[in-house]
mmCIF file of C-alpha atoms and ligand atoms in Angstrom:
data_model
loop_
_atom_site.group_PDB
_atom_site.id
_atom_site.type_symbol
_atom_site.label_atom_id
_atom_site.label_comp_id
_atom_site.label_asym_id
_atom_site.label_seq_id
_atom_site.Cartn_x
_atom_site.Cartn_y
_atom_site.Cartn_z
ATOM 1 C CA MET A 13 -26.445 -57.454 -32.597
ATOM 2 C CA THR A 14 -27.980 -60.761 -33.683
ATOM 3 C CA LYS A 15 -28.418 -61.956 -30.092
ATOM 4 C CA LEU A 16 -29.938 -58.598 -29.203
ATOM 5 C CA LEU A 17 -32.374 -58.795 -32.127
ATOM 6 C CA SER A 18 -33.377 -62.335 -31.332
ATOM 7 C CA LEU A 19 -34.067 -61.348 -27.709
ATOM 8 C CA ILE A 20 -36.262 -58.478 -28.892
ATOM 9 C CA ASP A 21 -38.184 -60.898 -31.134
ATOM 10 C CA LYS A 22 -38.524 -63.344 -28.270
ATOM 11 C CA LEU A 23 -39.834 -60.606 -25.984
ATOM 12 C CA GLU A 24 -42.334 -59.515 -28.626
ATOM 13 C CA GLN A 25 -43.624 -63.048 -29.053
ATOM 14 C CA ASN A 26 -43.525 -64.415 -25.500
ATOM 15 C CA HIS A 27 -43.913 -61.194 -23.471
ATOM 16 C CA SER A 28 -41.293 -62.681 -21.213
ATOM 17 C CA LEU A 29 -37.528 -63.120 -20.882
ATOM 18 C CA THR A 30 -35.327 -64.574 -18.162
ATOM 19 C CA VAL A 31 -33.638 -62.183 -15.732
ATOM 20 C CA GLU A 32 -30.317 -62.915 -17.472
ATOM 21 C CA GLU A 33 -31.850 -62.051 -20.828
ATOM 22 C CA TYR A 34 -33.195 -58.763 -19.490
ATOM 23 C CA VAL A 35 -29.686 -57.991 -18.230
ATOM 24 C CA TYR A 36 -28.277 -58.673 -21.699
ATOM 25 C CA LEU A 37 -30.974 -56.577 -23.364
ATOM 26 C CA ILE A 38 -30.134 -53.609 -21.124
ATOM 27 C CA ASP A 39 -26.339 -53.902 -21.036
ATOM 28 C CA ASN A 40 -25.923 -54.382 -24.765
ATOM 29 C CA ARG A 41 -28.424 -51.793 -25.923
ATOM 30 C CA THR A 42 -27.661 -49.654 -28.943
ATOM 31 C CA PRO A 43 -29.546 -46.752 -30.528
ATOM 32 C CA GLU A 44 -30.664 -49.173 -33.261
ATOM 33 C CA ALA A 45 -32.013 -51.665 -30.740
ATOM 34 C CA ALA A 46 -33.845 -48.848 -28.949
ATOM 35 C CA LYS A 47 -35.437 -47.820 -32.243
ATOM 36 C CA ILE A 48 -36.575 -51.348 -33.043
ATOM 37 C CA LEU A 49 -37.977 -51.840 -29.544
ATOM 38 C CA ALA A 50 -39.827 -48.522 -29.712
ATOM 39 C CA GLU A 51 -41.344 -49.413 -33.103
ATOM 40 C CA LYS A 52 -42.567 -52.754 -31.811
ATOM 41 C CA ALA A 53 -43.887 -51.144 -28.621
ATOM 42 C CA ASP A 54 -45.723 -48.529 -30.667
ATOM 43 C CA LYS A 55 -47.240 -51.176 -32.898
ATOM 44 C CA VAL A 56 -48.745 -53.222 -30.051
ATOM 45 C CA ARG A 57 -49.951 -50.112 -28.242
ATOM 46 C CA ARG A 58 -51.747 -48.958 -31.413
ATOM 47 C CA GLN A 59 -53.392 -52.371 -31.800
ATOM 48 C CA ILE A 60 -54.934 -51.968 -28.355
ATOM 49 C CA TYR A 61 -55.323 -48.258 -27.681
ATOM 50 C CA GLY A 62 -54.899 -46.736 -31.146
ATOM 51 C CA ASN A 63 -53.166 -43.377 -31.019
ATOM 52 C CA ALA A 64 -55.014 -42.303 -27.855
ATOM 53 C CA VAL A 65 -53.114 -40.692 -25.030
ATOM 54 C CA PHE A 66 -55.037 -40.729 -21.745
ATOM 55 C CA ILE A 67 -54.769 -37.785 -19.406
ATOM 56 C CA ARG A 68 -55.077 -37.784 -15.617
ATOM 57 C CA GLY A 69 -55.519 -34.689 -13.497
ATOM 58 C CA LEU A 70 -52.930 -34.937 -10.751
ATOM 59 C CA ILE A 71 -53.911 -33.343 -7.451
ATOM 60 C CA GLU A 72 -51.041 -33.217 -4.987
ATOM 61 C CA VAL A 73 -53.098 -33.189 -1.811
ATOM 62 C CA SER A 74 -50.363 -32.914 0.829
ATOM 63 C CA ASN A 75 -46.589 -32.814 1.083
ATOM 64 C CA ILE A 76 -46.670 -33.793 4.751
ATOM 65 C CA CYS A 77 -45.115 -37.239 5.118
ATOM 66 C CA LYS A 78 -44.212 -39.458 8.020
ATOM 67 C CA ASN A 79 -41.631 -41.307 5.943
ATOM 68 C CA ASP A 80 -38.004 -40.437 5.400
ATOM 69 C CA CYS A 81 -37.126 -42.010 2.039
ATOM 70 C CA TYR A 82 -33.562 -41.010 1.209
ATOM 71 C CA TYR A 83 -34.351 -39.921 -2.352
ATOM 72 C CA CYS A 84 -37.474 -37.867 -1.777
ATOM 73 C CA GLY A 85 -37.674 -34.102 -1.378
ATOM 74 C CA ILE A 86 -40.770 -34.217 0.842
ATOM 75 C CA ARG A 87 -39.160 -36.634 3.325
ATOM 76 C CA LYS A 88 -39.948 -35.943 6.947
ATOM 77 C CA SER A 89 -36.428 -34.717 7.802
ATOM 78 C CA ASN A 90 -36.351 -32.021 5.135
ATOM 79 C CA ARG A 91 -36.695 -28.829 7.174
ATOM 80 C CA ASN A 92 -36.516 -26.688 4.041
ATOM 81 C CA CYS A 93 -39.724 -28.132 2.672
ATOM 82 C CA GLU A 94 -42.620 -25.759 3.213
ATOM 83 C CA ARG A 95 -45.463 -28.047 4.190
ATOM 84 C CA TYR A 96 -49.069 -27.746 3.003
ATOM 85 C CA ARG A 97 -52.232 -29.774 2.936
ATOM 86 C CA LEU A 98 -55.253 -29.124 0.736
ATOM 87 C CA THR A 99 -58.670 -29.021 2.364
ATOM 88 C CA PRO A 100 -61.363 -31.377 1.056
ATOM 89 C CA GLU A 101 -63.039 -28.292 -0.470
ATOM 90 C CA GLN A 102 -59.864 -27.341 -2.319
ATOM 91 C CA ILE A 103 -59.557 -30.899 -3.639
ATOM 92 C CA LEU A 104 -63.140 -30.817 -4.903
ATOM 93 C CA ASP A 105 -62.505 -27.423 -6.517
ATOM 94 C CA CYS A 106 -59.573 -28.979 -8.387
ATOM 95 C CA CYS A 107 -61.909 -31.714 -9.655
ATOM 96 C CA ASP A 108 -64.476 -29.116 -10.784
ATOM 97 C CA GLU A 109 -61.853 -27.313 -12.766
ATOM 98 C CA GLY A 110 -60.414 -30.565 -14.089
ATOM 99 C CA TYR A 111 -63.812 -31.769 -15.252
ATOM 100 C CA ARG A 112 -64.364 -28.523 -17.154
ATOM 101 C CA LEU A 113 -60.970 -28.948 -18.775
ATOM 102 C CA GLY A 114 -61.845 -32.467 -19.983
ATOM 103 C CA PHE A 115 -60.251 -34.680 -17.350
ATOM 104 C CA ARG A 116 -62.144 -37.884 -16.510
ATOM 105 C CA THR A 117 -59.625 -39.321 -14.072
ATOM 106 C CA PHE A 118 -58.524 -37.570 -10.916
ATOM 107 C CA VAL A 119 -55.421 -38.769 -9.150
ATOM 108 C CA MET A 120 -55.036 -37.820 -5.505
ATOM 109 C CA GLN A 121 -51.403 -38.132 -4.593
ATOM 110 C CA GLY A 122 -49.718 -37.196 -1.358
ATOM 111 C CA GLY A 123 -47.215 -37.998 1.323
ATOM 112 C CA GLU A 124 -48.244 -40.370 4.089
ATOM 113 C CA ASP A 125 -50.063 -37.679 6.032
ATOM 114 C CA GLY A 126 -52.001 -38.845 9.105
ATOM 115 C CA PHE A 127 -54.700 -36.265 8.431
ATOM 116 C CA PHE A 128 -56.040 -38.479 5.650
ATOM 117 C CA THR A 129 -57.727 -41.070 7.841
ATOM 118 C CA ASP A 130 -60.071 -43.562 6.201
ATOM 119 C CA GLU A 131 -62.979 -41.395 7.230
ATOM 120 C CA VAL A 132 -61.553 -38.226 5.666
ATOM 121 C CA LEU A 133 -60.322 -39.904 2.501
ATOM 122 C CA CYS A 134 -63.492 -41.950 1.983
ATOM 123 C CA SER A 135 -65.606 -38.856 2.361
ATOM 124 C CA ILE A 136 -63.574 -37.046 -0.327
ATOM 125 C CA VAL A 137 -63.728 -40.058 -2.663
ATOM 126 C CA ALA A 138 -67.495 -40.331 -2.109
ATOM 127 C CA ASP A 139 -67.972 -36.626 -2.859
ATOM 128 C CA ILE A 140 -65.970 -36.816 -6.087
ATOM 129 C CA LYS A 141 -67.794 -39.949 -7.256
ATOM 130 C CA GLN A 142 -71.161 -38.432 -6.433
ATOM 131 C CA ARG A 143 -70.407 -35.227 -8.290
ATOM 132 C CA TYR A 144 -68.683 -36.962 -11.203
ATOM 133 C CA PRO A 145 -69.962 -40.538 -11.557
ATOM 134 C CA ASP A 146 -68.418 -40.697 -15.029
ATOM 135 C CA CYS A 147 -64.913 -40.150 -13.649
ATOM 136 C CA ALA A 148 -62.341 -42.536 -12.259
ATOM 137 C CA VAL A 149 -60.632 -41.804 -8.964
ATOM 138 C CA THR A 150 -57.055 -42.930 -8.520
ATOM 139 C CA LEU A 151 -55.338 -42.820 -5.157
ATOM 140 C CA SER A 152 -51.607 -42.594 -4.594
ATOM 141 C CA MET A 153 -51.449 -42.176 -0.848
ATOM 142 C CA GLY A 154 -48.891 -44.753 0.177
ATOM 143 C CA GLU A 155 -49.007 -47.821 2.388
ATOM 144 C CA ARG A 156 -52.223 -48.409 4.319
ATOM 145 C CA SER A 157 -53.887 -51.390 5.967
ATOM 146 C CA GLU A 158 -55.953 -53.920 4.042
ATOM 147 C CA GLU A 159 -59.010 -52.685 5.893
ATOM 148 C CA SER A 160 -58.298 -49.150 4.777
ATOM 149 C CA TYR A 161 -57.761 -50.120 1.135
ATOM 150 C CA GLN A 162 -60.989 -52.125 1.243
ATOM 151 C CA LYS A 163 -62.969 -49.184 2.607
ATOM 152 C CA LEU A 164 -61.587 -46.888 -0.072
ATOM 153 C CA PHE A 165 -62.450 -49.403 -2.768
ATOM 154 C CA ASP A 166 -65.954 -49.919 -1.382
ATOM 155 C CA THR A 167 -66.436 -46.151 -1.394
ATOM 156 C CA GLY A 168 -65.702 -46.075 -5.096
ATOM 157 C CA ALA A 169 -61.972 -45.489 -5.621
ATOM 158 C CA ASP A 170 -61.081 -47.213 -8.885
ATOM 159 C CA ARG A 171 -57.300 -47.323 -9.019
ATOM 160 C CA TYR A 172 -54.308 -47.219 -6.722
ATOM 161 C CA LEU A 173 -50.713 -46.314 -7.507
ATOM 162 C CA LEU A 174 -47.956 -47.543 -5.239
ATOM 163 C CA ARG A 175 -44.543 -47.781 -6.809
ATOM 164 C CA HIS A 176 -42.507 -50.712 -5.576
ATOM 165 C CA GLU A 177 -39.423 -48.452 -6.154
ATOM 166 C CA THR A 178 -37.091 -51.456 -6.621
ATOM 167 C CA ALA A 179 -37.737 -55.196 -6.744
ATOM 168 C CA ASP A 180 -34.494 -56.010 -4.947
ATOM 169 C CA SER A 181 -34.995 -56.115 -1.183
ATOM 170 C CA GLU A 182 -31.377 -55.167 -0.413
ATOM 171 C CA HIS A 183 -31.602 -52.219 -2.761
ATOM 172 C CA TYR A 184 -34.915 -51.278 -1.166
ATOM 173 C CA ALA A 185 -33.082 -51.069 2.176
ATOM 174 C CA MET A 186 -30.471 -48.740 0.640
ATOM 175 C CA LEU A 187 -33.171 -46.315 -0.500
ATOM 176 C CA HIS A 188 -35.349 -46.345 2.609
ATOM 177 C CA PRO A 189 -34.944 -46.118 6.381
ATOM 178 C CA LYS A 190 -35.475 -49.306 8.357
ATOM 179 C CA GLU A 191 -39.093 -48.474 9.205
ATOM 180 C CA LEU A 192 -40.001 -49.232 5.611
ATOM 181 C CA SER A 193 -39.707 -52.740 4.242
ATOM 182 C CA PHE A 194 -39.804 -54.278 0.822
ATOM 183 C CA GLU A 195 -42.026 -57.017 2.176
ATOM 184 C CA ASP A 196 -44.648 -54.531 3.399
ATOM 185 C CA ARG A 197 -44.566 -52.723 0.072
ATOM 186 C CA ILE A 198 -45.127 -55.896 -1.926
ATOM 187 C CA ASN A 199 -47.847 -57.059 0.449
ATOM 188 C CA CYS A 200 -49.674 -53.765 -0.032
ATOM 189 C CA LEU A 201 -49.483 -54.203 -3.805
ATOM 190 C CA LYS A 202 -50.827 -57.749 -3.606
ATOM 191 C CA THR A 203 -53.634 -56.602 -1.311
ATOM 192 C CA LEU A 204 -54.621 -53.771 -3.653
ATOM 193 C CA LYS A 205 -54.833 -56.173 -6.537
ATOM 194 C CA LYS A 206 -56.770 -58.764 -4.558
ATOM 195 C CA ILE A 207 -59.317 -56.148 -3.501
ATOM 196 C CA GLY A 208 -59.954 -55.290 -7.132
ATOM 197 C CA PHE A 209 -58.237 -51.954 -7.692
ATOM 198 C CA GLN A 210 -56.642 -51.290 -11.054
ATOM 199 C CA THR A 211 -53.209 -51.382 -9.500
ATOM 200 C CA GLY A 212 -50.012 -49.592 -10.455
ATOM 201 C CA CYS A 213 -46.463 -50.367 -9.418
ATOM 202 C CA GLY A 214 -43.294 -48.730 -10.692
ATOM 203 C CA PHE A 215 -39.699 -47.809 -10.059
ATOM 204 C CA MET A 216 -37.081 -45.144 -10.546
ATOM 205 C CA VAL A 217 -34.491 -45.494 -13.281
ATOM 206 C CA GLY A 218 -30.918 -44.742 -12.247
ATOM 207 C CA SER A 219 -31.612 -44.560 -8.529
ATOM 208 C CA PRO A 220 -28.488 -44.685 -6.334
ATOM 209 C CA PHE A 221 -26.799 -48.119 -6.124
ATOM 210 C CA GLN A 222 -29.019 -49.538 -8.872
ATOM 211 C CA THR A 223 -27.343 -52.170 -11.067
ATOM 212 C CA THR A 224 -28.518 -53.693 -14.319
ATOM 213 C CA ALA A 225 -29.301 -56.889 -12.420
ATOM 214 C CA MET A 226 -31.667 -54.896 -10.213
ATOM 215 C CA LEU A 227 -33.391 -53.346 -13.211
ATOM 216 C CA ALA A 228 -33.755 -56.820 -14.692
ATOM 217 C CA LYS A 229 -35.428 -57.876 -11.442
ATOM 218 C CA ASP A 230 -37.770 -54.896 -11.747
ATOM 219 C CA LEU A 231 -38.747 -56.064 -15.228
ATOM 220 C CA LYS A 232 -39.285 -59.619 -13.979
ATOM 221 C CA PHE A 233 -41.394 -58.256 -11.138
ATOM 222 C CA VAL A 234 -43.503 -56.217 -13.551
ATOM 223 C CA GLU A 235 -43.854 -59.281 -15.767
ATOM 224 C CA GLU A 236 -45.043 -61.496 -12.909
ATOM 225 C CA PHE A 237 -47.106 -59.025 -10.916
ATOM 226 C CA LYS A 238 -49.049 -57.993 -14.012
ATOM 227 C CA PRO A 239 -49.902 -54.454 -12.918
ATOM 228 C CA ASP A 240 -52.588 -52.482 -14.733
ATOM 229 C CA MET A 241 -50.361 -49.413 -14.591
ATOM 230 C CA CYS A 242 -46.636 -48.950 -14.280
ATOM 231 C CA GLY A 243 -44.979 -45.637 -13.448
ATOM 232 C CA ILE A 244 -41.317 -45.332 -14.261
ATOM 233 C CA GLY A 245 -39.215 -42.213 -14.363
ATOM 234 C CA PRO A 246 -35.597 -41.236 -13.951
ATOM 235 C CA PHE A 247 -34.257 -40.645 -10.457
ATOM 236 C CA VAL A 248 -33.547 -36.924 -10.118
ATOM 237 C CA PRO A 249 -31.542 -35.774 -7.106
ATOM 238 C CA HIS A 250 -33.046 -33.347 -4.611
ATOM 239 C CA LYS A 251 -30.685 -30.919 -2.906
ATOM 240 C CA ASP A 252 -32.060 -31.419 0.620
ATOM 241 C CA THR A 253 -31.817 -35.202 0.745
ATOM 242 C CA PRO A 254 -29.004 -37.647 1.560
ATOM 243 C CA PHE A 255 -28.831 -38.353 -2.186
ATOM 244 C CA ALA A 256 -28.223 -34.716 -3.157
ATOM 245 C CA ASP A 257 -24.897 -35.512 -4.810
ATOM 246 C CA LYS A 258 -25.912 -38.724 -6.555
ATOM 247 C CA THR A 259 -26.159 -38.945 -10.316
ATOM 248 C CA GLY A 260 -29.621 -38.931 -11.875
ATOM 249 C CA GLY A 261 -31.092 -41.429 -14.329
ATOM 250 C CA THR A 262 -31.241 -40.811 -18.076
ATOM 251 C CA ALA A 263 -34.111 -40.261 -20.479
ATOM 252 C CA GLU A 264 -32.478 -42.703 -22.862
ATOM 253 C CA LEU A 265 -32.574 -45.670 -20.463
ATOM 254 C CA THR A 266 -36.031 -44.699 -19.187
ATOM 255 C CA CYS A 267 -37.437 -44.772 -22.731
ATOM 256 C CA TYR A 268 -35.713 -48.070 -23.493
ATOM 257 C CA LEU A 269 -37.363 -49.597 -20.416
ATOM 258 C CA LEU A 270 -40.746 -48.104 -21.333
ATOM 259 C CA SER A 271 -40.590 -49.959 -24.650
ATOM 260 C CA ILE A 272 -39.670 -53.212 -22.921
ATOM 261 C CA ILE A 273 -42.528 -52.871 -20.433
ATOM 262 C CA ARG A 274 -44.996 -52.190 -23.266
ATOM 263 C CA LEU A 275 -43.870 -55.444 -24.907
ATOM 264 C CA ILE A 276 -44.114 -57.375 -21.628
ATOM 265 C CA HIS A 277 -47.686 -56.159 -21.065
ATOM 266 C CA PRO A 278 -49.159 -54.757 -24.291
ATOM 267 C CA GLU A 279 -52.278 -53.516 -22.467
ATOM 268 C CA VAL A 280 -50.539 -51.781 -19.544
ATOM 269 C CA LEU A 281 -51.279 -48.105 -18.865
ATOM 270 C CA LEU A 282 -47.875 -46.497 -19.005
ATOM 271 C CA PRO A 283 -47.307 -42.854 -18.126
ATOM 272 C CA SER A 284 -44.724 -40.637 -19.718
ATOM 273 C CA THR A 285 -43.793 -39.160 -16.345
ATOM 274 C CA THR A 286 -43.133 -35.672 -15.038
ATOM 275 C CA ALA A 287 -39.605 -36.729 -14.071
ATOM 276 C CA LEU A 288 -38.929 -37.665 -17.696
ATOM 277 C CA GLY A 289 -40.303 -34.290 -18.815
ATOM 278 C CA THR A 290 -38.163 -32.564 -16.206
ATOM 279 C CA ILE A 291 -34.787 -33.930 -17.305
ATOM 280 C CA ASP A 292 -35.474 -33.540 -21.039
ATOM 281 C CA PRO A 293 -37.519 -30.774 -22.681
ATOM 282 C CA ASN A 294 -38.920 -33.365 -25.098
ATOM 283 C CA GLY A 295 -39.130 -36.086 -22.482
ATOM 284 C CA ARG A 296 -42.925 -36.363 -22.608
ATOM 285 C CA GLU A 297 -42.888 -36.884 -26.364
ATOM 286 C CA LYS A 298 -39.974 -39.307 -26.173
ATOM 287 C CA GLY A 299 -41.823 -41.384 -23.583
ATOM 288 C CA ILE A 300 -44.965 -41.568 -25.717
ATOM 289 C CA LEU A 301 -42.944 -42.522 -28.790
ATOM 290 C CA ALA A 302 -41.261 -45.264 -26.737
ATOM 291 C CA GLY A 303 -44.627 -46.826 -25.862
ATOM 292 C CA ALA A 304 -46.165 -44.777 -23.044
ATOM 293 C CA ASN A 305 -49.858 -43.847 -23.387
ATOM 294 C CA VAL A 306 -50.671 -41.714 -20.352
ATOM 295 C CA VAL A 307 -49.749 -38.213 -19.215
ATOM 296 C CA MET A 308 -50.623 -36.734 -15.861
ATOM 297 C CA PRO A 309 -50.788 -32.937 -15.990
ATOM 298 C CA ASN A 310 -50.737 -31.022 -12.731
ATOM 299 C CA LEU A 311 -54.174 -30.004 -11.462
ATOM 300 C CA SER A 312 -53.075 -28.831 -8.002
ATOM 301 C CA PRO A 313 -53.868 -25.218 -7.026
ATOM 302 C CA SER A 314 -51.028 -23.129 -8.452
ATOM 303 C CA ILE A 315 -50.054 -21.722 -5.040
ATOM 304 C CA VAL A 316 -48.949 -25.136 -3.760
ATOM 305 C CA ARG A 317 -47.395 -26.573 -6.918
ATOM 306 C CA LYS A 318 -43.826 -25.551 -6.241
ATOM 307 C CA LYS A 319 -44.024 -27.033 -2.757
ATOM 308 C CA TYR A 320 -44.588 -30.594 -3.926
ATOM 309 C CA GLU A 321 -40.949 -30.851 -4.841
ATOM 310 C CA LEU A 322 -40.044 -34.511 -4.936
ATOM 311 C CA TYR A 323 -36.815 -33.654 -6.784
ATOM 312 C CA ASN A 324 -34.961 -30.561 -8.005
ATOM 313 C CA ASN A 325 -36.653 -28.447 -10.684
ATOM 314 C CA LYS A 326 -39.728 -30.670 -10.826
ATOM 315 C CA LEU A 327 -41.950 -29.334 -13.593
ATOM 316 C CA SER A 328 -45.314 -28.043 -12.447
ATOM 317 C CA ASP A 329 -46.317 -25.186 -14.689
ATOM 318 C CA GLY A 330 -46.024 -24.478 -18.376
ATOM 319 C CA ASP A 331 -47.194 -27.425 -20.415
ATOM 320 C CA GLU A 332 -47.123 -29.504 -17.256
ATOM 321 C CA SER A 333 -50.202 -27.730 -15.950
ATOM 322 C CA ALA A 334 -53.700 -29.039 -16.576
ATOM 323 C CA GLN A 335 -54.709 -25.562 -17.711
ATOM 324 C CA ARG A 336 -52.351 -25.888 -20.680
ATOM 325 C CA LYS A 337 -54.009 -29.071 -21.881
ATOM 326 C CA GLU A 338 -54.502 -27.632 -25.367
ATOM 327 C CA ASN A 339 -50.795 -27.078 -25.684
ATOM 328 C CA LEU A 340 -50.097 -30.602 -24.553
ATOM 329 C CA ALA A 341 -52.644 -31.796 -27.124
ATOM 330 C CA LYS A 342 -50.750 -29.931 -29.850
ATOM 331 C CA ARG A 343 -47.480 -31.438 -28.761
ATOM 332 C CA MET A 344 -48.995 -34.913 -28.870
ATOM 333 C CA GLN A 345 -50.576 -34.238 -32.278
ATOM 334 C CA SER A 346 -47.214 -33.179 -33.624
ATOM 335 C CA ILE A 347 -45.928 -36.711 -32.988
ATOM 336 C CA GLY A 348 -49.109 -38.481 -34.170
ATOM 337 C CA TYR A 349 -51.137 -38.958 -30.980
ATOM 338 C CA GLU A 350 -54.483 -37.650 -29.704
ATOM 339 C CA ILE A 351 -55.389 -36.681 -26.195
ATOM 340 C CA VAL A 352 -58.820 -38.080 -25.378
ATOM 341 C CA THR A 353 -61.569 -37.141 -22.927
ATOM 342 C CA ASP A 354 -62.046 -40.578 -21.429
ATOM 343 C CA ARG A 355 -61.585 -42.410 -18.134
ATOM 344 C CA GLY A 356 -58.918 -44.429 -19.897
ATOM 345 C CA ASP A 357 -59.401 -47.722 -18.093
ATOM 346 C CA VAL A 358 -57.070 -50.609 -18.700
ATOM 347 C CA LYS A 359 -58.278 -52.917 -21.483
ATOM 348 C CA SER A 360 -58.442 -56.455 -20.298
ATOM 349 C CA LYS A 361 -56.460 -59.046 -22.154
ATOM 350 C CA LYS A 362 -59.411 -61.378 -22.523
ATOM 351 C CA LYS A 363 -61.706 -58.835 -24.109
ATOM 352 C CA GLU A 364 -59.075 -57.901 -26.632
ATOM 353 C CA GLY A 365 -58.326 -61.508 -27.465
ATOM 354 C CA ILE A 366 -54.598 -61.171 -26.938
HETATM 355 N N1 5AD B 23 -36.494 -38.615 -8.315
HETATM 356 C C1 5AD B 23 -37.401 -39.249 -9.081
HETATM 357 N N2 5AD B 23 -38.549 -39.744 -8.609
HETATM 358 C C2 5AD B 23 -38.799 -39.583 -7.307
HETATM 359 N N3 5AD B 23 -39.841 -39.962 -6.557
HETATM 360 C C3 5AD B 23 -39.632 -39.541 -5.286
HETATM 361 N N4 5AD B 23 -38.469 -38.889 -5.208
HETATM 362 C C4 5AD B 23 -37.917 -38.907 -6.446
HETATM 363 C C5 5AD B 23 -36.712 -38.424 -6.996
HETATM 364 N N5 5AD B 23 -35.808 -37.794 -6.257
HETATM 365 C C6 5AD B 23 -40.914 -40.795 -7.080
HETATM 366 C C7 5AD B 23 -41.025 -42.094 -6.278
HETATM 367 C C8 5AD B 23 -42.433 -42.035 -5.720
HETATM 368 C C9 5AD B 23 -43.133 -41.082 -6.679
HETATM 369 C C10 5AD B 23 -44.342 -40.412 -6.128
HETATM 370 O O1 5AD B 23 -42.137 -40.127 -6.973
HETATM 371 O O2 5AD B 23 -40.871 -43.207 -7.149
HETATM 372 O O3 5AD B 23 -43.081 -43.277 -5.682
#
């Protein structure tokens, strides 16, 4: 326990550990260590963001995807997936409703659907920004060219989410078909950051073939890449994928890693993800208590929600829906946090003097 405690202290002070130390921290974790990490994570988060929890309205714009990622329910080869695509008008309607409900960030997420050319996507971004200049627009639309990212940024998109999925290139190749490469993924992330987006990376916890050494690499990657946002959630199998019979990740390890990431980057925007809420009825709360400060309720039209099934039983209604924001607010209040009507931008280290 003493080595574990001294590593936690070191992480708190230096915001950095070696890969070997991250391995030790993960492999030798105990419920007590998790509690200490969560308390420290909560303390630094409160110093920067207080008890605010930022909300994002998630609009799942299309489940049509040209990729065939082995873990994902909307992969191209899944014949059982009923495909849909929202029209630009439907997307704007979602924003109208979201604005009324108090959302000031809209996240457009979708498969890599060729319909969303630069022209189409830029026109939607421009429309949202014109209608709601006080709102942030986040895109989560996969790998695109530098030129494309630049156009989207110039049109007014503020943030971009692109999970790196795993920081180990061999593991990346076990999760994706050969058309997708780790190198391309990392290059996209670097490009997004260079252009000036608030950039988010992230990975799945407990994905097939993942070892502790790989998770440690993920933490090192997060440490060095310095993302503004970091989305992590448990892997959850989907019945119509090659990984149907694989074991899913746990809420316990996900929360432990959330606390570590909060200590690596005190100012990072860290969602308590839908996947975490899906595998544990109190997953959202547990994530927030571990150091997360963002939740992303579903703002998609209710008729398409069930179709954006990345994994089995993915939550989309109930307290997961944007319309039940008040309920979510109550749940957050019950654990000492407040949902705020705010864009919820990342606070820069310099401004905060940390
Ligand atoms: N389990 C958990 N997360 C998944 N994602 C895709 N499929 C799954 C799954 N089966 C995550 C990926 C992707 C994000 C949009 O959803 O990390 O980047």
